[in-house]
């Protein structure tokens, strides 16, 4: 799990950012991003930090990303989401490459994908989470990856705010890994506050899937 020291360092990093930059930049996918060879993305990656959007603060408590590969259109990966309101869901995601580092989320009709982010405790649909999904599946997604420290997905919500989901090769990232991610977000003009996923407090839930 994230240690208290790590959480404190995250808070200090965010405080430093807020002091240095008074106004957050508008949500706009930047150009001139790094290309990613998905066939070389190895190991499993875990969603550790996020913007506490409606998907992450209601139902999804963590995620594992794995089995990455290049496709003719762009990329493919396998995602396992852990939920508070339903059993884990594992599904394949395909994305079309726009330009280097920018992908288009292809809408899936698979029940596992459609329900993965939007379930409520009574089995209904969280409409606010669905809006996040609508933005995810109908707009550009910026992917930031440096091969060993972080794998970030960032996109604009329908209301024009950044949604950022940051994965690491461990559920307990080092301060170096976290600061490397922050530096890249700042470089891209993405100024957000991030929160630990609930799964970092209960890593045994993710380990039980292995």
PDB file of C-alpha atoms in Angstrom:
ATOM      1  CA  UNK A   1       0.000   0.000   0.000  1.00  0.00           C
ATOM      2  CA  UNK A   2       1.015   3.605  -0.224  1.00  0.00           C
ATOM      3  CA  UNK A   3       2.971   4.439   2.907  1.00  0.00           C
ATOM      4  CA  UNK A   4       2.255   7.515   4.968  1.00  0.00           C
ATOM      5  CA  UNK A   5       5.580   8.900   3.810  1.00  0.00           C
ATOM      6  CA  UNK A   6       4.553   8.491   0.172  1.00  0.00           C
ATOM      7  CA  UNK A   7       1.170  10.113   0.746  1.00  0.00           C
ATOM      8  CA  UNK A   8       2.798  13.051   2.514  1.00  0.00           C
ATOM      9  CA  UNK A   9       5.249  13.464  -0.337  1.00  0.00           C
ATOM     10  CA  UNK A  10       2.379  13.426  -2.838  1.00  0.00           C
ATOM     11  CA  UNK A  11       0.677  16.176  -0.839  1.00  0.00           C
ATOM     12  CA  UNK A  12       3.868  18.239  -0.750  1.00  0.00           C
ATOM     13  CA  UNK A  13       4.313  17.828  -4.481  1.00  0.00           C
ATOM     14  CA  UNK A  14       0.753  19.009  -5.126  1.00  0.00           C
ATOM     15  CA  UNK A  15       1.254  21.955  -2.771  1.00  0.00           C
ATOM     16  CA  UNK A  16       4.392  22.964  -4.624  1.00  0.00           C
ATOM     17  CA  UNK A  17       2.575  22.772  -7.932  1.00  0.00           C
ATOM     18  CA  UNK A  18      -0.322  24.899  -6.686  1.00  0.00           C
ATOM     19  CA  UNK A  19       2.085  27.568  -5.430  1.00  0.00           C
ATOM     20  CA  UNK A  20       4.112  27.626  -8.629  1.00  0.00           C
ATOM     21  CA  UNK A  21       1.122  27.606 -10.984  1.00  0.00           C
ATOM     22  CA  UNK A  22      -1.854  29.716  -9.924  1.00  0.00           C
ATOM     23  CA  UNK A  23      -4.196  28.963 -12.807  1.00  0.00           C
ATOM     24  CA  UNK A  24      -4.791  25.512 -14.247  1.00  0.00           C
ATOM     25  CA  UNK A  25      -4.528  25.355 -18.001  1.00  0.00           C
ATOM     26  CA  UNK A  26      -7.545  24.455 -20.089  1.00  0.00           C
ATOM     27  CA  UNK A  27      -8.127  20.813 -20.875  1.00  0.00           C
ATOM     28  CA  UNK A  28      -6.603  20.390 -24.312  1.00  0.00           C
ATOM     29  CA  UNK A  29      -4.681  17.369 -25.559  1.00  0.00           C
ATOM     30  CA  UNK A  30      -1.128  18.592 -26.288  1.00  0.00           C
ATOM     31  CA  UNK A  31       0.682  17.893 -29.527  1.00  0.00           C
ATOM     32  CA  UNK A  32       4.235  16.593 -30.035  1.00  0.00           C
ATOM     33  CA  UNK A  33       3.989  13.570 -27.755  1.00  0.00           C
ATOM     34  CA  UNK A  34       6.185  10.504 -27.557  1.00  0.00           C
ATOM     35  CA  UNK A  35       5.319   7.428 -29.627  1.00  0.00           C
ATOM     36  CA  UNK A  36       4.765   4.132 -27.807  1.00  0.00           C
ATOM     37  CA  UNK A  37       5.769   0.694 -29.061  1.00  0.00           C
ATOM     38  CA  UNK A  38       3.131  -1.342 -27.230  1.00  0.00           C
ATOM     39  CA  UNK A  39       4.811  -4.643 -28.041  1.00  0.00           C
ATOM     40  CA  UNK A  40       7.609  -3.552 -25.695  1.00  0.00           C
ATOM     41  CA  UNK A  41       5.325  -2.631 -22.793  1.00  0.00           C
ATOM     42  CA  UNK A  42       5.813  -5.548 -20.423  1.00  0.00           C
ATOM     43  CA  UNK A  43       4.636  -6.630 -16.984  1.00  0.00           C
ATOM     44  CA  UNK A  44       1.436  -5.635 -15.223  1.00  0.00           C
ATOM     45  CA  UNK A  45       0.544  -2.027 -14.411  1.00  0.00           C
ATOM     46  CA  UNK A  46      -1.698  -0.945 -11.548  1.00  0.00           C
ATOM     47  CA  UNK A  47      -3.965   2.079 -11.263  1.00  0.00           C
ATOM     48  CA  UNK A  48      -2.668   3.866  -8.164  1.00  0.00           C
ATOM     49  CA  UNK A  49      -3.537   7.564  -8.568  1.00  0.00           C
ATOM     50  CA  UNK A  50      -6.527   9.280 -10.148  1.00  0.00           C
ATOM     51  CA  UNK A  51      -8.472  12.540 -10.219  1.00  0.00           C
ATOM     52  CA  UNK A  52     -11.269  11.162  -8.013  1.00  0.00           C
ATOM     53  CA  UNK A  53     -13.776  11.447 -10.850  1.00  0.00           C
ATOM     54  CA  UNK A  54     -17.204   9.812 -10.754  1.00  0.00           C
ATOM     55  CA  UNK A  55     -15.848   6.515 -12.053  1.00  0.00           C
ATOM     56  CA  UNK A  56     -13.142   6.223  -9.421  1.00  0.00           C
ATOM     57  CA  UNK A  57     -14.893   7.637  -6.377  1.00  0.00           C
ATOM     58  CA  UNK A  58     -18.079   5.566  -6.695  1.00  0.00           C
ATOM     59  CA  UNK A  59     -17.405   2.039  -7.920  1.00  0.00           C
ATOM     60  CA  UNK A  60     -13.930   1.290  -9.330  1.00  0.00           C
ATOM     61  CA  UNK A  61     -11.480   0.637  -6.497  1.00  0.00           C
ATOM     62  CA  UNK A  62      -8.537  -0.387  -8.653  1.00  0.00           C
ATOM     63  CA  UNK A  63      -7.408  -1.748 -11.990  1.00  0.00           C
ATOM     64  CA  UNK A  64      -4.712  -3.890 -13.554  1.00  0.00           C
ATOM     65  CA  UNK A  65      -3.504  -3.302 -17.127  1.00  0.00           C
ATOM     66  CA  UNK A  66      -1.690  -6.076 -18.996  1.00  0.00           C
ATOM     67  CA  UNK A  67      -1.097  -7.904 -22.295  1.00  0.00           C
ATOM     68  CA  UNK A  68      -0.293  -4.818 -24.352  1.00  0.00           C
ATOM     69  CA  UNK A  69       0.246  -5.085 -28.097  1.00  0.00           C
ATOM     70  CA  UNK A  70       0.362  -3.045 -31.269  1.00  0.00           C
ATOM     71  CA  UNK A  71      -2.509  -3.463 -33.735  1.00  0.00           C
ATOM     72  CA  UNK A  72      -3.031  -2.282 -37.294  1.00  0.00           C
ATOM     73  CA  UNK A  73      -5.226   0.533 -35.965  1.00  0.00           C
ATOM     74  CA  UNK A  74      -3.304   1.397 -32.818  1.00  0.00           C
ATOM     75  CA  UNK A  75      -3.098  -0.666 -29.635  1.00  0.00           C
ATOM     76  CA  UNK A  76      -4.792  -3.297 -27.523  1.00  0.00           C
ATOM     77  CA  UNK A  77      -4.646  -4.158 -23.816  1.00  0.00           C
ATOM     78  CA  UNK A  78      -6.450  -6.277 -21.252  1.00  0.00           C
ATOM     79  CA  UNK A  79      -7.955  -4.482 -18.250  1.00  0.00           C
ATOM     80  CA  UNK A  80      -9.212  -5.946 -14.988  1.00  0.00           C
ATOM     81  CA  UNK A  81     -11.317  -3.565 -12.905  1.00  0.00           C
ATOM     82  CA  UNK A  82     -12.099  -4.205  -9.258  1.00  0.00           C
ATOM     83  CA  UNK A  83     -15.432  -2.849  -8.021  1.00  0.00           C
ATOM     84  CA  UNK A  84     -17.214  -2.036  -4.807  1.00  0.00           C
ATOM     85  CA  UNK A  85     -20.640  -2.834  -6.259  1.00  0.00           C
ATOM     86  CA  UNK A  86     -19.972  -5.906  -8.392  1.00  0.00           C
ATOM     87  CA  UNK A  87     -17.444  -8.693  -9.080  1.00  0.00           C
ATOM     88  CA  UNK A  88     -14.184  -7.927 -10.954  1.00  0.00           C
ATOM     89  CA  UNK A  89     -14.508  -7.431 -14.708  1.00  0.00           C
ATOM     90  CA  UNK A  90     -11.811  -8.374 -17.231  1.00  0.00           C
ATOM     91  CA  UNK A  91     -12.080  -7.190 -20.817  1.00  0.00           C
ATOM     92  CA  UNK A  92     -10.034  -6.237 -23.874  1.00  0.00           C
ATOM     93  CA  UNK A  93      -9.740  -2.612 -24.961  1.00  0.00           C
ATOM     94  CA  UNK A  94      -8.825  -1.540 -28.494  1.00  0.00           C
ATOM     95  CA  UNK A  95      -7.788   2.020 -29.303  1.00  0.00           C
ATOM     96  CA  UNK A  96      -7.116   3.759 -32.585  1.00  0.00           C
ATOM     97  CA  UNK A  97      -3.956   5.811 -32.879  1.00  0.00           C
ATOM     98  CA  UNK A  98      -4.468   9.443 -33.856  1.00  0.00           C
ATOM     99  CA  UNK A  99      -0.904  10.729 -33.609  1.00  0.00           C
ATOM    100  CA  UNK A 100       2.068   9.748 -31.467  1.00  0.00           C
ATOM    101  CA  UNK A 101       0.872   9.281 -27.888  1.00  0.00           C
ATOM    102  CA  UNK A 102      -2.781  10.128 -28.659  1.00  0.00           C
ATOM    103  CA  UNK A 103      -5.492   7.501 -29.118  1.00  0.00           C
ATOM    104  CA  UNK A 104      -9.205   7.378 -29.743  1.00  0.00           C
ATOM    105  CA  UNK A 105     -11.290   5.234 -27.411  1.00  0.00           C
ATOM    106  CA  UNK A 106     -13.319   2.816 -29.492  1.00  0.00           C
ATOM    107  CA  UNK A 107     -16.811   2.235 -28.099  1.00  0.00           C
ATOM    108  CA  UNK A 108     -17.420  -1.358 -27.114  1.00  0.00           C
ATOM    109  CA  UNK A 109     -20.769  -3.116 -26.918  1.00  0.00           C
ATOM    110  CA  UNK A 110     -19.454  -5.819 -24.585  1.00  0.00           C
ATOM    111  CA  UNK A 111     -21.566  -5.895 -21.391  1.00  0.00           C
ATOM    112  CA  UNK A 112     -18.435  -6.144 -19.218  1.00  0.00           C
ATOM    113  CA  UNK A 113     -17.023  -2.949 -20.688  1.00  0.00           C
ATOM    114  CA  UNK A 114     -20.286  -1.031 -20.660  1.00  0.00           C
ATOM    115  CA  UNK A 115     -21.000  -1.873 -17.025  1.00  0.00           C
ATOM    116  CA  UNK A 116     -17.452  -1.723 -15.749  1.00  0.00           C
ATOM    117  CA  UNK A 117     -17.425   1.960 -14.760  1.00  0.00           C
ATOM    118  CA  UNK A 118     -21.058   2.827 -14.170  1.00  0.00           C
ATOM    119  CA  UNK A 119     -22.686   0.352 -11.796  1.00  0.00           C
ATOM    120  CA  UNK A 120     -24.456   1.492  -8.621  1.00  0.00           C
ATOM    121  CA  UNK A 121     -25.055  -0.556  -5.479  1.00  0.00           C
ATOM    122  CA  UNK A 122     -28.620  -1.359  -6.556  1.00  0.00           C
ATOM    123  CA  UNK A 123     -27.486  -2.563  -9.979  1.00  0.00           C
ATOM    124  CA  UNK A 124     -28.503   0.618 -11.780  1.00  0.00           C
ATOM    125  CA  UNK A 125     -26.443   3.089 -13.785  1.00  0.00           C
ATOM    126  CA  UNK A 126     -24.421   5.949 -12.368  1.00  0.00           C
ATOM    127  CA  UNK A 127     -25.197   8.662 -14.933  1.00  0.00           C
ATOM    128  CA  UNK A 128     -22.309  10.875 -13.838  1.00  0.00           C
ATOM    129  CA  UNK A 129     -19.906   7.983 -14.331  1.00  0.00           C
ATOM    130  CA  UNK A 130     -21.517   7.319 -17.704  1.00  0.00           C
ATOM    131  CA  UNK A 131     -20.602  10.859 -18.744  1.00  0.00           C
ATOM    132  CA  UNK A 132     -16.969  10.058 -17.972  1.00  0.00           C
ATOM    133  CA  UNK A 133     -17.293   6.928 -20.113  1.00  0.00           C
ATOM    134  CA  UNK A 134     -18.876   8.978 -22.918  1.00  0.00           C
ATOM    135  CA  UNK A 135     -15.851  11.276 -22.886  1.00  0.00           C
ATOM    136  CA  UNK A 136     -13.459   8.313 -22.682  1.00  0.00           C
ATOM    137  CA  UNK A 137     -15.032   6.479 -25.606  1.00  0.00           C
ATOM    138  CA  UNK A 138     -15.745   9.482 -27.808  1.00  0.00           C
ATOM    139  CA  UNK A 139     -12.653  11.644 -27.575  1.00  0.00           C
ATOM    140  CA  UNK A 140      -8.885  11.686 -27.654  1.00  0.00           C
ATOM    141  CA  UNK A 141      -6.837  10.046 -24.917  1.00  0.00           C
ATOM    142  CA  UNK A 142      -3.294  11.154 -24.142  1.00  0.00           C
ATOM    143  CA  UNK A 143      -1.011   8.321 -23.038  1.00  0.00           C
ATOM    144  CA  UNK A 144       2.240   9.129 -21.230  1.00  0.00           C
ATOM    145  CA  UNK A 145       4.736   6.312 -20.725  1.00  0.00           C
ATOM    146  CA  UNK A 146       8.422   6.245 -19.845  1.00  0.00           C
ATOM    147  CA  UNK A 147       9.002   2.480 -19.936  1.00  0.00           C
ATOM    148  CA  UNK A 148       9.613   1.902 -16.212  1.00  0.00           C
ATOM    149  CA  UNK A 149       8.051   4.543 -13.958  1.00  0.00           C
ATOM    150  CA  UNK A 150       4.503   5.409 -15.035  1.00  0.00           C
ATOM    151  CA  UNK A 151       1.740   4.768 -17.571  1.00  0.00           C
ATOM    152  CA  UNK A 152      -0.762   7.642 -17.576  1.00  0.00           C
ATOM    153  CA  UNK A 153      -4.078   7.987 -19.405  1.00  0.00           C
ATOM    154  CA  UNK A 154      -5.461  11.540 -19.533  1.00  0.00           C
ATOM    155  CA  UNK A 155      -8.520  12.893 -21.339  1.00  0.00           C
ATOM    156  CA  UNK A 156     -11.021  15.743 -21.159  1.00  0.00           C
ATOM    157  CA  UNK A 157     -14.397  15.261 -19.506  1.00  0.00           C
ATOM    158  CA  UNK A 158     -17.546  16.521 -21.214  1.00  0.00           C
ATOM    159  CA  UNK A 159     -17.392  19.540 -18.875  1.00  0.00           C
ATOM    160  CA  UNK A 160     -13.833  20.330 -19.952  1.00  0.00           C
ATOM    161  CA  UNK A 161     -11.943  19.074 -16.919  1.00  0.00           C
ATOM    162  CA  UNK A 162      -8.955  16.757 -16.936  1.00  0.00           C
ATOM    163  CA  UNK A 163      -9.519  13.119 -16.038  1.00  0.00           C
ATOM    164  CA  UNK A 164      -6.209  11.456 -15.187  1.00  0.00           C
ATOM    165  CA  UNK A 165      -5.629   7.793 -14.349  1.00  0.00           C
ATOM    166  CA  UNK A 166      -2.021   7.015 -13.399  1.00  0.00           C
ATOM    167  CA  UNK A 167      -0.705   3.465 -13.356  1.00  0.00           C
ATOM    168  CA  UNK A 168       2.605   2.177 -12.018  1.00  0.00           C
ATOM    169  CA  UNK A 169       4.396  -1.197 -12.181  1.00  0.00           C
ATOM    170  CA  UNK A 170       3.632  -1.677  -8.469  1.00  0.00           C
ATOM    171  CA  UNK A 171       0.869  -0.812  -6.021  1.00  0.00           C
ATOM    172  CA  UNK A 172       3.490   0.952  -3.899  1.00  0.00           C
ATOM    173  CA  UNK A 173       5.333   3.307  -6.299  1.00  0.00           C
ATOM    174  CA  UNK A 174       8.515   5.003  -5.191  1.00  0.00           C
ATOM    175  CA  UNK A 175       8.838   8.728  -4.712  1.00  0.00           C
ATOM    176  CA  UNK A 176      11.006   8.778  -7.842  1.00  0.00           C
ATOM    177  CA  UNK A 177       8.257   7.126  -9.898  1.00  0.00           C
ATOM    178  CA  UNK A 178       5.613   9.526  -8.598  1.00  0.00           C
ATOM    179  CA  UNK A 179       7.760  12.621  -9.129  1.00  0.00           C
ATOM    180  CA  UNK A 180       8.671  11.455 -12.646  1.00  0.00           C
ATOM    181  CA  UNK A 181       4.957  11.232 -13.425  1.00  0.00           C
ATOM    182  CA  UNK A 182       4.287  14.695 -11.938  1.00  0.00           C
ATOM    183  CA  UNK A 183       7.098  16.246 -13.953  1.00  0.00           C
ATOM    184  CA  UNK A 184       5.660  14.817 -17.162  1.00  0.00           C
ATOM    185  CA  UNK A 185       2.129  16.027 -16.343  1.00  0.00           C
ATOM    186  CA  UNK A 186       3.434  19.533 -15.654  1.00  0.00           C
ATOM    187  CA  UNK A 187       5.433  19.457 -18.898  1.00  0.00           C
ATOM    188  CA  UNK A 188       2.192  18.676 -20.745  1.00  0.00           C
ATOM    189  CA  UNK A 189       0.306  21.458 -18.957  1.00  0.00           C
ATOM    190  CA  UNK A 190      -1.869  19.063 -16.948  1.00  0.00           C
ATOM    191  CA  UNK A 191      -2.382  20.521 -13.489  1.00  0.00           C
ATOM    192  CA  UNK A 192      -4.604  18.275 -11.354  1.00  0.00           C
ATOM    193  CA  UNK A 193      -4.933  16.905  -7.861  1.00  0.00           C
ATOM    194  CA  UNK A 194      -4.551  13.129  -7.623  1.00  0.00           C
ATOM    195  CA  UNK A 195      -5.811  10.674  -5.015  1.00  0.00           C
ATOM    196  CA  UNK A 196      -4.755   7.102  -4.158  1.00  0.00           C
ATOM    197  CA  UNK A 197      -6.990   4.319  -5.450  1.00  0.00           C
ATOM    198  CA  UNK A 198      -8.788   2.381  -2.735  1.00  0.00           C
ATOM    199  CA  UNK A 199      -6.993  -0.788  -3.793  1.00  0.00           C
ATOM    200  CA  UNK A 200      -3.675   0.498  -2.428  1.00  0.00           C
ATOM    201  CA  UNK A 201      -5.128   0.117   1.066  1.00  0.00           C
ATOM    202  CA  UNK A 202      -6.170  -3.462   0.290  1.00  0.00           C
ATOM    203  CA  UNK A 203      -3.574  -4.934  -2.103  1.00  0.00           C
ATOM    204  CA  UNK A 204      -4.673  -8.436  -1.160  1.00  0.00           C
ATOM    205  CA  UNK A 205      -7.769  -7.950  -3.340  1.00  0.00           C
ATOM    206  CA  UNK A 206      -5.600  -7.427  -6.405  1.00  0.00           C
ATOM    207  CA  UNK A 207      -3.198 -10.192  -5.429  1.00  0.00           C
ATOM    208  CA  UNK A 208      -6.108 -12.629  -5.183  1.00  0.00           C
ATOM    209  CA  UNK A 209      -6.634 -12.275  -8.938  1.00  0.00           C
ATOM    210  CA  UNK A 210      -3.181 -13.601  -9.787  1.00  0.00           C
TER     211      UNK A 210
END
